[in-house]
Short mmCIF file of C-alpha atoms in Angstrom, two decimals:
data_model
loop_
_atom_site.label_atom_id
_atom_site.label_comp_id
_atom_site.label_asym_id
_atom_site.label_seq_id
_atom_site.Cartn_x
_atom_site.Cartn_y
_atom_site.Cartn_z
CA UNK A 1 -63.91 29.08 45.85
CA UNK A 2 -63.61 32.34 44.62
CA UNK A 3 -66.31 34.78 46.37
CA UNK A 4 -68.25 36.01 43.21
CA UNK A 5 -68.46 32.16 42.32
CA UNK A 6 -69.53 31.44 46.13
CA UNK A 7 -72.08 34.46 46.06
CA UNK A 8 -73.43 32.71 42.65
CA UNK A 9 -74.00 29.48 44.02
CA UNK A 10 -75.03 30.62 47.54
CA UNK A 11 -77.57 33.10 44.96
CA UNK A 12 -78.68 30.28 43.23
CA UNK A 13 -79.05 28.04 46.49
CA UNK A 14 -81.05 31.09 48.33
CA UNK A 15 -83.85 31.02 45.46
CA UNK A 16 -83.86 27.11 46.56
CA UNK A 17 -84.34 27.42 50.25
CA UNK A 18 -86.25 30.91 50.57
CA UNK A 19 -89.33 29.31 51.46
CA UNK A 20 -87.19 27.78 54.43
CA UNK A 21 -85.80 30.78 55.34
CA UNK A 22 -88.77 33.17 55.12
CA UNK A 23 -92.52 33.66 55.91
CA UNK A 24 -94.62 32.56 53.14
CA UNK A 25 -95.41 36.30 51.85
CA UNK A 26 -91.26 36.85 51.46
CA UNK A 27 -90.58 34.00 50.12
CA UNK A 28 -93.28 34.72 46.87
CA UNK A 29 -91.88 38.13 46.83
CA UNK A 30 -88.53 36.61 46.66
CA UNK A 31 -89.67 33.94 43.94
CA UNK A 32 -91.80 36.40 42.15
CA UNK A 33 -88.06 39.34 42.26
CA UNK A 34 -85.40 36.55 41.58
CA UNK A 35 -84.17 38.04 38.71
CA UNK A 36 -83.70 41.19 40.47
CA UNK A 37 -82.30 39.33 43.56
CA UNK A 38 -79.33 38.08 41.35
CA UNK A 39 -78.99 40.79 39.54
CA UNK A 40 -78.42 43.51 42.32
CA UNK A 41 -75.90 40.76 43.96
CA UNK A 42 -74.30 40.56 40.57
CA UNK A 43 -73.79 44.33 39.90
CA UNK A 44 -71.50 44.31 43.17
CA UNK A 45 -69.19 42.10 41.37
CA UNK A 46 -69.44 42.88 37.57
CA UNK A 47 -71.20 45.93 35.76
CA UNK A 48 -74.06 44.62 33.77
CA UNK A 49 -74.75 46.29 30.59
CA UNK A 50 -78.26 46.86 29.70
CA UNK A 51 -78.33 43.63 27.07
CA UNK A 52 -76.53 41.63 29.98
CA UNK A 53 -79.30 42.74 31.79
CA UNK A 54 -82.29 41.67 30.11
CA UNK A 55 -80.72 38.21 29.13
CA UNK A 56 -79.92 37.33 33.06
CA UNK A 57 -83.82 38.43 33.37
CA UNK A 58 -85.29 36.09 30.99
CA UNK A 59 -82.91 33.31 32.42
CA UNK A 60 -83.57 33.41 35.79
CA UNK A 61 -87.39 33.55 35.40
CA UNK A 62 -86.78 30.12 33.28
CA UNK A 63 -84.47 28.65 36.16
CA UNK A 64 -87.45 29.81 38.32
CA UNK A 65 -89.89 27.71 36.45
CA UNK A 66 -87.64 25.02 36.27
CA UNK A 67 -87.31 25.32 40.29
CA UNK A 68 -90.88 25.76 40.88
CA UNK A 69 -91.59 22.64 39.00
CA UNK A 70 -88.82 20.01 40.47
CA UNK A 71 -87.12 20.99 43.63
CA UNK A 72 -89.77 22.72 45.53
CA UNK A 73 -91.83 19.17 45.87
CA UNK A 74 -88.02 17.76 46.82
CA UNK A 75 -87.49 20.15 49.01
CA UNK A 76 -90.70 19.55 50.95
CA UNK A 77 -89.92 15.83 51.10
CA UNK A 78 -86.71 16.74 53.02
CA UNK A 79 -87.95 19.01 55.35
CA UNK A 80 -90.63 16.09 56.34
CA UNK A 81 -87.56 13.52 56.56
CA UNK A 82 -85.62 16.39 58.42
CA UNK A 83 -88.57 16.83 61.56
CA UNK A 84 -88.85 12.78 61.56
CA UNK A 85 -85.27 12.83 62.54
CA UNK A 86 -85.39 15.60 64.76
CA UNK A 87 -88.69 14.18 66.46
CA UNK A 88 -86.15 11.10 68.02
CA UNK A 89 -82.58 10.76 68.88
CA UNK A 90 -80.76 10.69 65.89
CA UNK A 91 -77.30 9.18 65.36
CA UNK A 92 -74.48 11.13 63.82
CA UNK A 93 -74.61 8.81 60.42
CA UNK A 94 -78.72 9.88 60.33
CA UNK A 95 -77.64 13.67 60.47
CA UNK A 96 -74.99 12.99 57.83
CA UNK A 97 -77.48 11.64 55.50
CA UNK A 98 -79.74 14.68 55.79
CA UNK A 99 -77.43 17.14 55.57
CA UNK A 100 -75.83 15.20 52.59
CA UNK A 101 -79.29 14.82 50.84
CA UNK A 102 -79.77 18.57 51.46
CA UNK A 103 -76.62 19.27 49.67
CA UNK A 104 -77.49 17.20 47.01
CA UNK A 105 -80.66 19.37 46.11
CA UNK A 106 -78.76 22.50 46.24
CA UNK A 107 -76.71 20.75 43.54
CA UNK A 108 -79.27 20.05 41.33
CA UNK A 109 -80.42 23.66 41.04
CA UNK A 110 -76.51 25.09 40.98
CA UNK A 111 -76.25 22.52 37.78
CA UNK A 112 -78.96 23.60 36.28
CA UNK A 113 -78.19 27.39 36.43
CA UNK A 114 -74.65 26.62 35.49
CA UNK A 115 -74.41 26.79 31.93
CA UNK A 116 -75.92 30.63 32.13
CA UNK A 117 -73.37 31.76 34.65
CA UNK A 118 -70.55 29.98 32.06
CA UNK A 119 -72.28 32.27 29.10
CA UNK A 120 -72.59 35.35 31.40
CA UNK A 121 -69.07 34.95 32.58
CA UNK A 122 -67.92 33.74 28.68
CA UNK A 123 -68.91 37.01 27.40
CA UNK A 124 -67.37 39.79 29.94
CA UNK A 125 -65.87 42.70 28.64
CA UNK A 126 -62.32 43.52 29.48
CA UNK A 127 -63.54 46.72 31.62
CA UNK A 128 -65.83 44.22 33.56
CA UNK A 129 -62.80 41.54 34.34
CA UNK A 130 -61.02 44.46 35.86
CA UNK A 131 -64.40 45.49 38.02
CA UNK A 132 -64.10 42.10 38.97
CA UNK A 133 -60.15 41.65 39.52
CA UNK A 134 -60.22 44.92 41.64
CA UNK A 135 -63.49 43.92 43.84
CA UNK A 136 -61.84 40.69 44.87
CA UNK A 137 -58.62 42.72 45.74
CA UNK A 138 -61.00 44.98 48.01
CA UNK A 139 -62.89 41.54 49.78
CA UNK A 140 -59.38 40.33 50.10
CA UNK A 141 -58.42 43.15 51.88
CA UNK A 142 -61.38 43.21 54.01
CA UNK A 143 -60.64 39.72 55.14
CA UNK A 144 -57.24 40.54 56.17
CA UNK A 145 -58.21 42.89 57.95
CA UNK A 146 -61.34 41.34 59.86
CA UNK A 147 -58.61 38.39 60.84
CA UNK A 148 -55.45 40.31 62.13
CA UNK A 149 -57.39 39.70 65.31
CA UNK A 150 -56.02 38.05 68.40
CA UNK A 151 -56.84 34.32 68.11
CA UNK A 152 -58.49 34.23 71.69
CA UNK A 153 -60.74 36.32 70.01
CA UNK A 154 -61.48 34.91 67.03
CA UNK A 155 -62.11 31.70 69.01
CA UNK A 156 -64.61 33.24 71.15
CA UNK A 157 -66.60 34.31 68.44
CA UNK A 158 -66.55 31.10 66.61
CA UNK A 159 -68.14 29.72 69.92
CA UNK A 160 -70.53 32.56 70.04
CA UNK A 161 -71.68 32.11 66.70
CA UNK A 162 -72.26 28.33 66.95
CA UNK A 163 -74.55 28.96 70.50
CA UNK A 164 -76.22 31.21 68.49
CA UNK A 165 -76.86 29.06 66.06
CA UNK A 166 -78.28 25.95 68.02
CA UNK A 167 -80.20 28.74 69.98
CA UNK A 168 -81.49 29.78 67.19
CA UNK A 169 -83.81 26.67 67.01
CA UNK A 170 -84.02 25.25 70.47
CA UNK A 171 -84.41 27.94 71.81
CA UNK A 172 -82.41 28.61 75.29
CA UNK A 173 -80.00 25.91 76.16
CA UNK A 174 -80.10 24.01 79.43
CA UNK A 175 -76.75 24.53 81.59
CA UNK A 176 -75.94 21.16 80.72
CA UNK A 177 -76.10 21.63 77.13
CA UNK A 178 -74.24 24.88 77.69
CA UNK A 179 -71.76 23.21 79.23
CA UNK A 180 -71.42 20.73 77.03
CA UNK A 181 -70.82 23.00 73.81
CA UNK A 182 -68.34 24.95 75.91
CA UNK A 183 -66.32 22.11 76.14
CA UNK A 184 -66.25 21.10 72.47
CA UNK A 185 -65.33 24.98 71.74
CA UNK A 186 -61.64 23.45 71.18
CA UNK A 187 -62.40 22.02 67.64
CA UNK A 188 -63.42 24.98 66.39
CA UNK A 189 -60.19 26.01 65.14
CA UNK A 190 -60.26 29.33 63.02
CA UNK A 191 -59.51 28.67 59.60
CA UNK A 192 -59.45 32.22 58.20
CA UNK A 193 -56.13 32.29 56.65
CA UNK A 194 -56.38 29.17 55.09
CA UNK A 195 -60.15 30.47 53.71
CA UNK A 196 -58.58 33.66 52.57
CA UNK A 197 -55.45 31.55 50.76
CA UNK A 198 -57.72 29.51 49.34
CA UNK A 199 -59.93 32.28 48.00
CA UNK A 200 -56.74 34.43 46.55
CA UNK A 201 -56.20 30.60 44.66
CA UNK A 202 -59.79 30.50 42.96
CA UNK A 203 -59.75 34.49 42.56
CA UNK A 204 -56.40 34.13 40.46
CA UNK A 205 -57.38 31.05 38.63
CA UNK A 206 -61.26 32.08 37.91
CA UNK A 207 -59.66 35.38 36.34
CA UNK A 208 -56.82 33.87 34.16
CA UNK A 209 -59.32 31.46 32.57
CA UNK A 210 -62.14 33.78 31.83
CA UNK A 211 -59.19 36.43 30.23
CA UNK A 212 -58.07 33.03 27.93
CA UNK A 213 -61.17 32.92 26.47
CA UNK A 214 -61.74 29.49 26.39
CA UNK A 215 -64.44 27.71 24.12
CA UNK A 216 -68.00 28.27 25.92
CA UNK A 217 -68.45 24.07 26.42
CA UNK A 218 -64.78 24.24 27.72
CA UNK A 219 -65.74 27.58 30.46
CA UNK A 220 -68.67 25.32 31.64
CA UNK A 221 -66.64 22.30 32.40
CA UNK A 222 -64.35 24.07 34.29
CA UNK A 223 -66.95 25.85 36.14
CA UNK A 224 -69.04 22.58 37.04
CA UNK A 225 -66.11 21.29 38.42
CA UNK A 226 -64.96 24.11 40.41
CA UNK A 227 -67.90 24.82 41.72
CA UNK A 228 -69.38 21.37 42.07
CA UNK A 229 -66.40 19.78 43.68
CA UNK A 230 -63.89 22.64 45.12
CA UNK A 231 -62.68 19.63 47.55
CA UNK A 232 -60.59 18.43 44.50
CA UNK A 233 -58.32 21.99 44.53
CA UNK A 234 -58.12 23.03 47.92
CA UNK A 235 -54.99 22.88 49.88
CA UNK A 236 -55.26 19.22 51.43
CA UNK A 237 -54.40 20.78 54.77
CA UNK A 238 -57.26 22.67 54.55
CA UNK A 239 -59.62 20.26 53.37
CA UNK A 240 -58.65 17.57 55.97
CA UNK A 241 -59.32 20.70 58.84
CA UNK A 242 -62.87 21.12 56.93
CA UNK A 243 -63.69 17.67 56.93
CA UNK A 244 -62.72 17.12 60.49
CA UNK A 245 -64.73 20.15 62.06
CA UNK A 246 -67.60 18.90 59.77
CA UNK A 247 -67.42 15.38 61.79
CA UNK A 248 -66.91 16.76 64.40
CA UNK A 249 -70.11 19.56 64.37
CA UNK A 250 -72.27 16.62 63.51
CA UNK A 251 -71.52 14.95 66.24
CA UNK A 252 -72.15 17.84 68.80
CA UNK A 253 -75.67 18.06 66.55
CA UNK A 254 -76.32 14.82 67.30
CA UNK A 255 -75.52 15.20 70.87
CA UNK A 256 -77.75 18.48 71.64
CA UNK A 257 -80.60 17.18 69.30
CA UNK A 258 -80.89 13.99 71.47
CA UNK A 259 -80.68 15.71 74.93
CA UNK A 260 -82.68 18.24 74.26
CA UNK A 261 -85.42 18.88 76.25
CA UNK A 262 -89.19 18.07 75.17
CA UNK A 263 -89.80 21.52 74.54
CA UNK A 264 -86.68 22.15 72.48
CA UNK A 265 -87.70 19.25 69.99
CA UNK A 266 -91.35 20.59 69.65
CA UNK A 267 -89.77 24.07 68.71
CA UNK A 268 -87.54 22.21 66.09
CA UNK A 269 -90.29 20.48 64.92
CA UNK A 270 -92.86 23.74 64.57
CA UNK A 271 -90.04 25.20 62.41
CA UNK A 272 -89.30 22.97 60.26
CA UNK A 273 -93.19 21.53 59.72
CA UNK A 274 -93.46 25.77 59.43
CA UNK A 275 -91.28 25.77 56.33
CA UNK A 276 -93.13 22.51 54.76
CA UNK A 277 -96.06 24.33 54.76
CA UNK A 278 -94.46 27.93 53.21
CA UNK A 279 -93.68 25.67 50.40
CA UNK A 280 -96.94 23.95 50.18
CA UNK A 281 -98.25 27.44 50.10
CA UNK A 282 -96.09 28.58 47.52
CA UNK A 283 -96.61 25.36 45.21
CA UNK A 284 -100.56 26.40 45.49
CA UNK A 285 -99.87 29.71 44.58
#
């Protein structure tokens, strides 16, 4: 998926899940600054005139009432579901189902904002296409760049960053647990050229159909499925790598979430029962 269309939904997916990510106080601040959220993460990718401007405003605070309303009380739900599972010694296919349902929400709210981002994008001046056209040509670069790495490397800091990650809610690992992930390291197989291939693909594409100027109901369909379902145009090399380091992360999940220690699954727990209640707070408010 092309980045500006990843940074969109990712936007749009971030206004979903702030109260999960955040204190309580951030996450209204957040809520309450959406529109200026998007709109700063926008400008980096297209230059907004002022009319541009005010319409994105007045769309995102309706996408924000919309959210408010429907997927916050969702949202809550899952996070309830999420520390249930969490709490035991959940299977791989339990995992799957959460993360699946999560995925599903984020959905909602990307279809709901996508028929402003096919307007927004439907009525770009030829000056702003070319902003665009040249800032992907700068990320691309960037990526190149950040990859010509020596693959040890780039291994290593895949492992890094996945410790991190499961350190990041239980806390220390146990040197059996650290073991454990070391020896699973293997499937994380750096995918960065096929990423950066694949982005080139949707860059190229995205541009070539906004510059056609395609009927507004026609933009939109393309969009929803682009962004809805990339799976159906990626490479199928690199979807069948995706799909197996997927499996295969869930079932390492899986593993560490059912050996971890007592105290591990209270910290889970806290967090997640700490992100219920941020939303709780911000449904009040």
């Amino acid at each position: 998926m092309p980045r500006i269309l990843r940074v969109l939904r990712h936007l749009i997916a971030a206004i979903a899940m702030l109260s999960m990510l955040t204190s309580c106080s951030l996450a209204t601040i957040a809520y309450n600054n959406a529109d200026t959220l998007i709109g700063y993460a926008l400008r980096d990718y297209v230059e907004l005139n002022v009319e541009q401007e005010i319409w994105l405003k007045e769309r995102v605070t309706l996408l924000m009432a919309w959210h408010r309303s429907n997927e916050l009380p969702q949202w809550q739900r899952w996070l309830t579901e999420a520390r249930e599972r969490a709490a035991g010694m959940p299977e791989t296919s339990e995992l799957r189902a959460t993360y699946v349902r999560g995925q599903a929400l984020l959905a909602r709210t990307t279809a709901q904002a996508l028929p402003d981002l096919a307007k927004l994008l439907h009525q770009l001046e030829p000056a702003q296409i070319a902003f665009l056209e040249n800032k992907f040509a700068n990320d691309n670069r960037k990526l190149a760049k950040d990859i010509a790495v020596a693959l040890p490397t780039r291994y290593a800091k895949r492992a890094d960053d996945v410790r991190e990650g499961f350190e990041g809610w239980l806390g220390s690992l146990t040197p059996e647990q650290a073991t454990y992930l070391q020896s699973r390291a293997t499937i994380l197989v750096p995918m960065e050229e096929m990423r950066l291939a694949d982005r080139r693909r949707w860059q190229r594409e995205l541009i070539e159909l906004i510059k056609a100027r395609p009927e507004l109901p026609t933009l939109e369909a393309e969009l929803r499925s682009w962004i809805l379902s990339p799976e159906k145009y990626r490479d199928p090399v690199y979807q069948a790598e995706m799909n197996r380091q997927y499996e295969a992360m869930l079932g390492v999940t899986a593993w560490l979430v059912t050996n971890a220690t007592p105290q591990q699954k209270l910290r889970v727990q806290k967090k997640l029962s700490g992100y219920a209640e941020d939303i709780a707070r911000l449904l009040r408010n």
